[in-house]
Amino acid sequence: MVHDRSPRTDDEVLAATDIEALLRHGLSRDTFRTALFGDGAIAAAVTLDRLGVLPRSVAYVAKIVRAGGLLYAAGLPEPLPSTAASAHLRDWLETAAQVAGAPDDEARAARWLDTVAELIGLRRGSRAAGAPQAPLPASPGHAGQHPQLRALRP
């Protein structure tokens, strides 16, 4: 057995997930739905987040799917602000449109897109929360007198 000295990160493993296969099986079959809304949504969020897509862009496409359907959304010239992200999303929308046989499937696809948007937001929020914060400036004449005020920092 060969040991890989540089193991793949969780993000790399998820980014390699076959999202189209999960959409193909998860929209219409209950047994695959957990995988679609779990691994599939996380993989899509990782992929789009790496491309700099904002959560609101994906949420907007979910609204378009609800209003016009999967085929309409897939036919948009650029459903997301970047070409690479649009190509990924268009592939996913086209795959979903091919298997969506009922209005419930289209609604489920829109909910999946909302889930992807929420996950992108969570990823961005956790990165922002991990960023170092600047120290509080000391007031002249009050340096160190009220250390409990540091806990009130936003």
PDB file of C-alpha atoms in Angstrom, residues 1 18 62 84 87-88 95 98 114 123 130 143:
ATOM      1  CA  MET A   1       0.000   0.000   0.000  1.00  0.00           C
ATOM      2  CA  ASP A  18     -20.371  13.844  -9.063  1.00  0.00           C
ATOM      3  CA  ALA A  62     -33.437  29.376  -7.027  1.00  0.00           C
ATOM      4  CA  ALA A  84     -16.780  29.182 -14.900  1.00  0.00           C
ATOM      5  CA  ALA A  87     -20.893  26.573 -16.660  1.00  0.00           C
ATOM      6  CA  HIS A  88     -21.063  24.421 -13.513  1.00  0.00           C
ATOM      7  CA  THR A  95     -29.224  17.561 -15.531  1.00  0.00           C
ATOM      8  CA  GLN A  98     -33.792  16.150 -17.692  1.00  0.00           C
ATOM      9  CA  ASP A 114     -31.337  27.504  -1.549  1.00  0.00           C
ATOM     10  CA  ARG A 123     -18.510  28.932   4.703  1.00  0.00           C
ATOM     11  CA  GLY A 130     -11.784  33.190  12.045  1.00  0.00           C
ATOM     12  CA  ALA A 143      -5.381  52.165  29.531  1.00  0.00           C
TER      13      ALA A 143
END
